[in-house]
Amino acid sequence: KTHAKTEREVKTEIAAIMRQIAASITFLPLLDEPCTFDLLVYTAAALAVPTAWEESAPRYIANANQVRLRSFDTGVHRVGTCVSYRVETDDGPPP
């Protein structure tokens, strides 16, 4: 079991994830047009969540590419990050 981390340690790990997301432009496809992003947060069923969040089923992307990013554990919560995307060609979406 891990120890509960200090607020500074958690902020340092969150900053590292943000840097990794920013650096992902080197290997993720270039977006030439406006698009939308869904952030999915998986929580324990009994966990209280912000009222602005909505409950939904997982949103899987058919024929997706996935890039796993850094994860960390606060000692209380475990955070994992992943980017899933599909590249469409001039002929339309992949089969």
Coordinates of N, CA and C in Angstrom, one line a residue:
K1 N 0.8 -1.2 0.0 CA 0.0 0.0 0.0 C 0.9 1.2 0.0
T2 N 0.5 2.2 -0.8 CA 1.3 3.5 -0.8 C 0.9 4.4 0.3
H3 N 1.8 5.4 0.6 CA 1.4 6.4 1.6 C 0.7 7.5 0.9
A4 N -0.1 8.2 1.7 CA -0.8 9.4 1.2 C 0.3 10.5 0.9
K5 N 0.2 11.0 -0.3 CA 1.2 12.0 -0.8 C 0.8 13.4 -0.3
T6 N 1.8 14.2 -0.3 CA 1.5 15.6 0.1 C 0.9 16.3 -1.1
E7 N 0.3 17.4 -0.8 CA -0.4 18.2 -1.9 C 0.7 18.6 -3.0
R8 N 1.8 18.9 -2.5 CA 2.9 19.3 -3.5 C 3.3 18.2 -4.4
E9 N 3.4 17.0 -3.8 CA 3.7 15.8 -4.6 C 2.6 15.5 -5.7
V10 N 1.4 15.6 -5.3 CA 0.3 15.4 -6.2 C 0.3 16.4 -7.3
K11 N 0.5 17.7 -6.9 CA 0.5 18.8 -7.9 C 1.7 18.6 -8.9
T12 N 2.8 18.1 -8.4 CA 3.9 17.8 -9.3 C 3.6 16.7 -10.3
E13 N 2.9 15.7 -9.8 CA 2.5 14.6 -10.7 C 1.5 15.0 -11.7
I14 N 0.5 15.9 -11.3 CA -0.5 16.4 -12.3 C 0.2 17.3 -13.3
A15 N 1.2 18.1 -12.9 CA 1.9 18.9 -13.8 C 2.6 18.1 -14.9
A16 N 3.2 16.9 -14.4 CA 3.9 16.0 -15.3 C 2.9 15.5 -16.4
I17 N 1.7 15.1 -16.0 CA 0.7 14.6 -16.9 C 0.4 15.7 -17.9
M18 N 0.2 17.0 -17.4 CA -0.1 18.1 -18.3 C 1.0 18.3 -19.3
R19 N 2.2 18.2 -18.9 CA 3.3 18.4 -19.8 C 3.3 17.2 -20.9
Q20 N 3.0 16.0 -20.4 CA 3.0 14.9 -21.4 C 1.9 15.1 -22.4
I21 N 0.7 15.6 -22.0 CA -0.4 15.9 -22.9 C 0.0 16.9 -23.9
A22 N 0.7 18.0 -23.4 CA 1.1 19.0 -24.3 C 2.2 18.5 -25.3
A23 N 3.0 17.6 -24.9 CA 4.1 17.1 -25.7 C 3.5 16.1 -26.7
S24 N 2.3 15.6 -26.5 CA 1.7 14.5 -27.3 C 1.5 15.0 -28.8
I25 N 1.6 16.3 -29.0 CA 1.4 16.8 -30.4 C 2.5 16.2 -31.3
T26 N 3.5 15.7 -30.8 CA 4.6 15.1 -31.6 C 4.2 13.8 -32.2
F27 N 3.2 13.1 -31.6 CA 2.9 11.7 -32.1 C 1.4 11.6 -32.3
L28 N 0.5 12.5 -31.9 CA -0.9 12.4 -32.2 C -1.1 13.1 -33.6
P29 N -2.2 12.7 -34.3 CA -2.5 13.3 -35.6 C -2.8 14.8 -35.5
L30 N -2.5 15.6 -36.5 CA -2.8 17.0 -36.6 C -4.3 17.2 -36.8
L31 N -4.9 18.1 -36.1 CA -6.3 18.3 -36.3 C -6.5 19.6 -37.1
D32 N -7.0 19.4 -38.3 CA -7.1 20.6 -39.3 C -8.5 21.3 -39.1
E33 N -9.4 20.7 -38.4 CA -10.7 21.3 -38.3 C -11.2 21.2 -36.9
P34 N -12.2 22.0 -36.5 CA -12.8 21.9 -35.1 C -13.2 20.5 -34.8
C35 N -13.0 20.1 -33.6 CA -13.5 18.8 -33.1 C -13.9 18.9 -31.7
T36 N -14.4 17.8 -31.1 CA -14.9 17.8 -29.8 C -14.0 16.7 -29.0
F37 N -14.0 16.9 -27.7 CA -13.3 15.9 -26.9 C -14.2 15.5 -25.7
D38 N -14.2 14.2 -25.4 CA -15.0 13.7 -24.3 C -13.9 13.3 -23.2
L39 N -14.1 13.8 -22.0 CA -13.3 13.4 -20.9 C -14.1 12.4 -20.1
L40 N -13.6 11.2 -20.0 CA -14.4 10.2 -19.3 C -13.6 9.9 -17.9
V41 N -14.4 10.0 -16.9 CA -13.9 9.8 -15.5 C -14.6 8.6 -14.9
Y42 N -13.9 7.5 -14.6 CA -14.4 6.4 -14.0 C -14.2 6.5 -12.5
T43 N -15.3 6.4 -11.7 CA -15.3 6.5 -10.3 C -16.0 5.3 -9.6
A44 N -15.8 5.2 -8.3 CA -16.5 4.2 -7.6 C -18.0 4.6 -7.6
A45 N -18.9 3.7 -7.6 CA -20.3 3.9 -7.7 C -20.9 4.8 -6.6
A46 N -20.3 4.7 -5.4 CA -20.8 5.4 -4.3 C -20.1 6.8 -4.1
L47 N -19.2 7.2 -5.0 CA -18.5 8.4 -4.9 C -19.4 9.6 -5.3
A48 N -19.3 10.7 -4.5 CA -20.0 11.9 -4.8 C -19.2 12.6 -5.9
V49 N -19.9 13.1 -6.9 CA -19.2 13.7 -8.0 C -19.8 15.1 -8.2
P50 N -19.1 16.0 -8.8 CA -19.7 17.4 -9.1 C -21.0 17.3 -9.8
T51 N -21.9 18.2 -9.5 CA -23.2 18.3 -10.1 C -23.2 18.6 -11.6
A52 N -22.1 19.2 -12.1 CA -22.0 19.5 -13.5 C -21.6 18.3 -14.3
W53 N -21.2 17.2 -13.7 CA -20.9 16.0 -14.4 C -22.1 15.3 -14.8
E54 N -22.1 14.5 -15.9 CA -23.3 13.7 -16.2 C -22.8 12.2 -16.3
E55 N -23.8 11.4 -15.9 CA -23.5 10.0 -15.9 C -23.7 9.4 -17.4
S56 N -22.8 8.6 -17.8 CA -22.9 8.0 -19.1 C -22.3 6.6 -19.1
A57 N -22.6 5.9 -20.2 CA -21.9 4.6 -20.4 C -20.5 4.9 -21.1
P58 N -19.6 3.9 -21.1 CA -18.4 4.1 -21.7 C -18.6 4.5 -23.2
R59 N -17.8 5.3 -23.8 CA -17.9 5.7 -25.2 C -16.7 5.2 -25.9
Y60 N -16.9 4.0 -26.5 CA -15.8 3.4 -27.2 C -15.7 3.9 -28.6
I61 N -14.5 4.0 -29.2 CA -14.3 4.5 -30.5 C -13.9 3.3 -31.3
A62 N -14.7 2.9 -32.4 CA -14.4 1.8 -33.2 C -13.1 2.0 -33.9
N63 N -12.3 1.0 -34.0 CA -11.0 1.0 -34.7 C -10.1 2.1 -34.2
A64 N -10.1 2.3 -32.9 CA -9.3 3.4 -32.3 C -7.9 3.0 -32.1
N65 N -7.1 4.1 -32.2 CA -5.7 4.0 -31.7 C -5.7 4.5 -30.3
Q66 N -4.8 3.9 -29.4 CA -4.8 4.4 -28.1 C -3.3 4.7 -27.7
V67 N -3.2 5.8 -27.0 CA -1.9 6.2 -26.4 C -2.1 6.3 -24.9
R68 N -1.4 5.4 -24.2 CA -1.4 5.5 -22.7 C -0.4 6.6 -22.3
L69 N -0.9 7.4 -21.4 CA -0.1 8.5 -20.8 C 0.3 8.1 -19.4
R70 N 1.0 9.0 -18.8 CA 1.5 8.7 -17.4 C 0.3 8.5 -16.4
S71 N 0.5 7.7 -15.4 CA -0.5 7.5 -14.4 C 0.2 7.8 -13.0
F72 N -0.7 8.0 -12.0 CA -0.1 8.2 -10.7 C -1.1 7.8 -9.6
D73 N -0.6 7.6 -8.4 CA -1.4 7.2 -7.3 C -1.1 8.2 -6.2
T74 N -2.2 8.8 -5.6 CA -2.0 9.8 -4.6 C -1.9 9.1 -3.2
G75 N -2.1 7.8 -3.1 CA -2.2 7.1 -1.9 C -3.7 7.0 -1.4
V76 N -4.5 7.8 -2.0 CA -6.0 7.8 -1.8 C -6.7 7.5 -3.1
H77 N -6.3 8.1 -4.2 CA -6.9 7.9 -5.5 C -5.8 7.4 -6.5
R78 N -6.3 6.7 -7.5 CA -5.4 6.2 -8.6 C -5.9 6.9 -9.8
V79 N -5.0 7.5 -10.6 CA -5.3 8.2 -11.8 C -4.6 7.6 -13.0
G80 N -5.3 7.2 -14.0 CA -4.7 6.7 -15.2 C -5.2 7.6 -16.4
T81 N -4.4 7.8 -17.4 CA -4.8 8.6 -18.5 C -4.5 7.9 -19.8
C82 N -5.3 8.1 -20.8 CA -5.2 7.5 -22.1 C -5.9 8.4 -23.1
V83 N -5.3 8.5 -24.3 CA -5.9 9.2 -25.4 C -6.3 8.1 -26.4
S84 N -7.6 8.1 -26.8 CA -8.1 7.2 -27.9 C -8.6 8.1 -29.0
Y85 N -8.2 7.7 -30.2 CA -8.6 8.5 -31.4 C -8.6 7.6 -32.6
R86 N -9.3 8.1 -33.6 CA -9.4 7.4 -34.9 C -9.0 8.4 -36.0
V87 N -8.2 8.0 -36.9 CA -7.8 8.8 -38.0 C -8.7 8.5 -39.2
E88 N -9.3 9.5 -39.8 CA -10.1 9.3 -40.9 C -9.3 9.7 -42.2
T89 N -9.5 8.9 -43.2 CA -8.8 9.2 -44.5 C -9.7 10.0 -45.4
D90 N -9.2 10.4 -46.6 CA -10.0 11.1 -47.5 C -11.2 10.3 -48.0
D91 N -11.1 9.0 -47.9 CA -12.2 8.1 -48.3 C -13.2 7.9 -47.2
G92 N -13.1 8.6 -46.0 CA -14.0 8.4 -44.9 C -13.4 7.7 -43.8
P93 N -14.2 7.3 -42.8 CA -13.7 6.6 -41.6 C -13.1 5.3 -42.0
P94 N -12.2 4.7 -41.1 CA -11.7 3.4 -41.4 C -12.8 2.4 -41.3
P95 N -12.6 1.2 -41.9 CA -13.7 0.2 -41.9 C -13.9 -0.4 -40.5

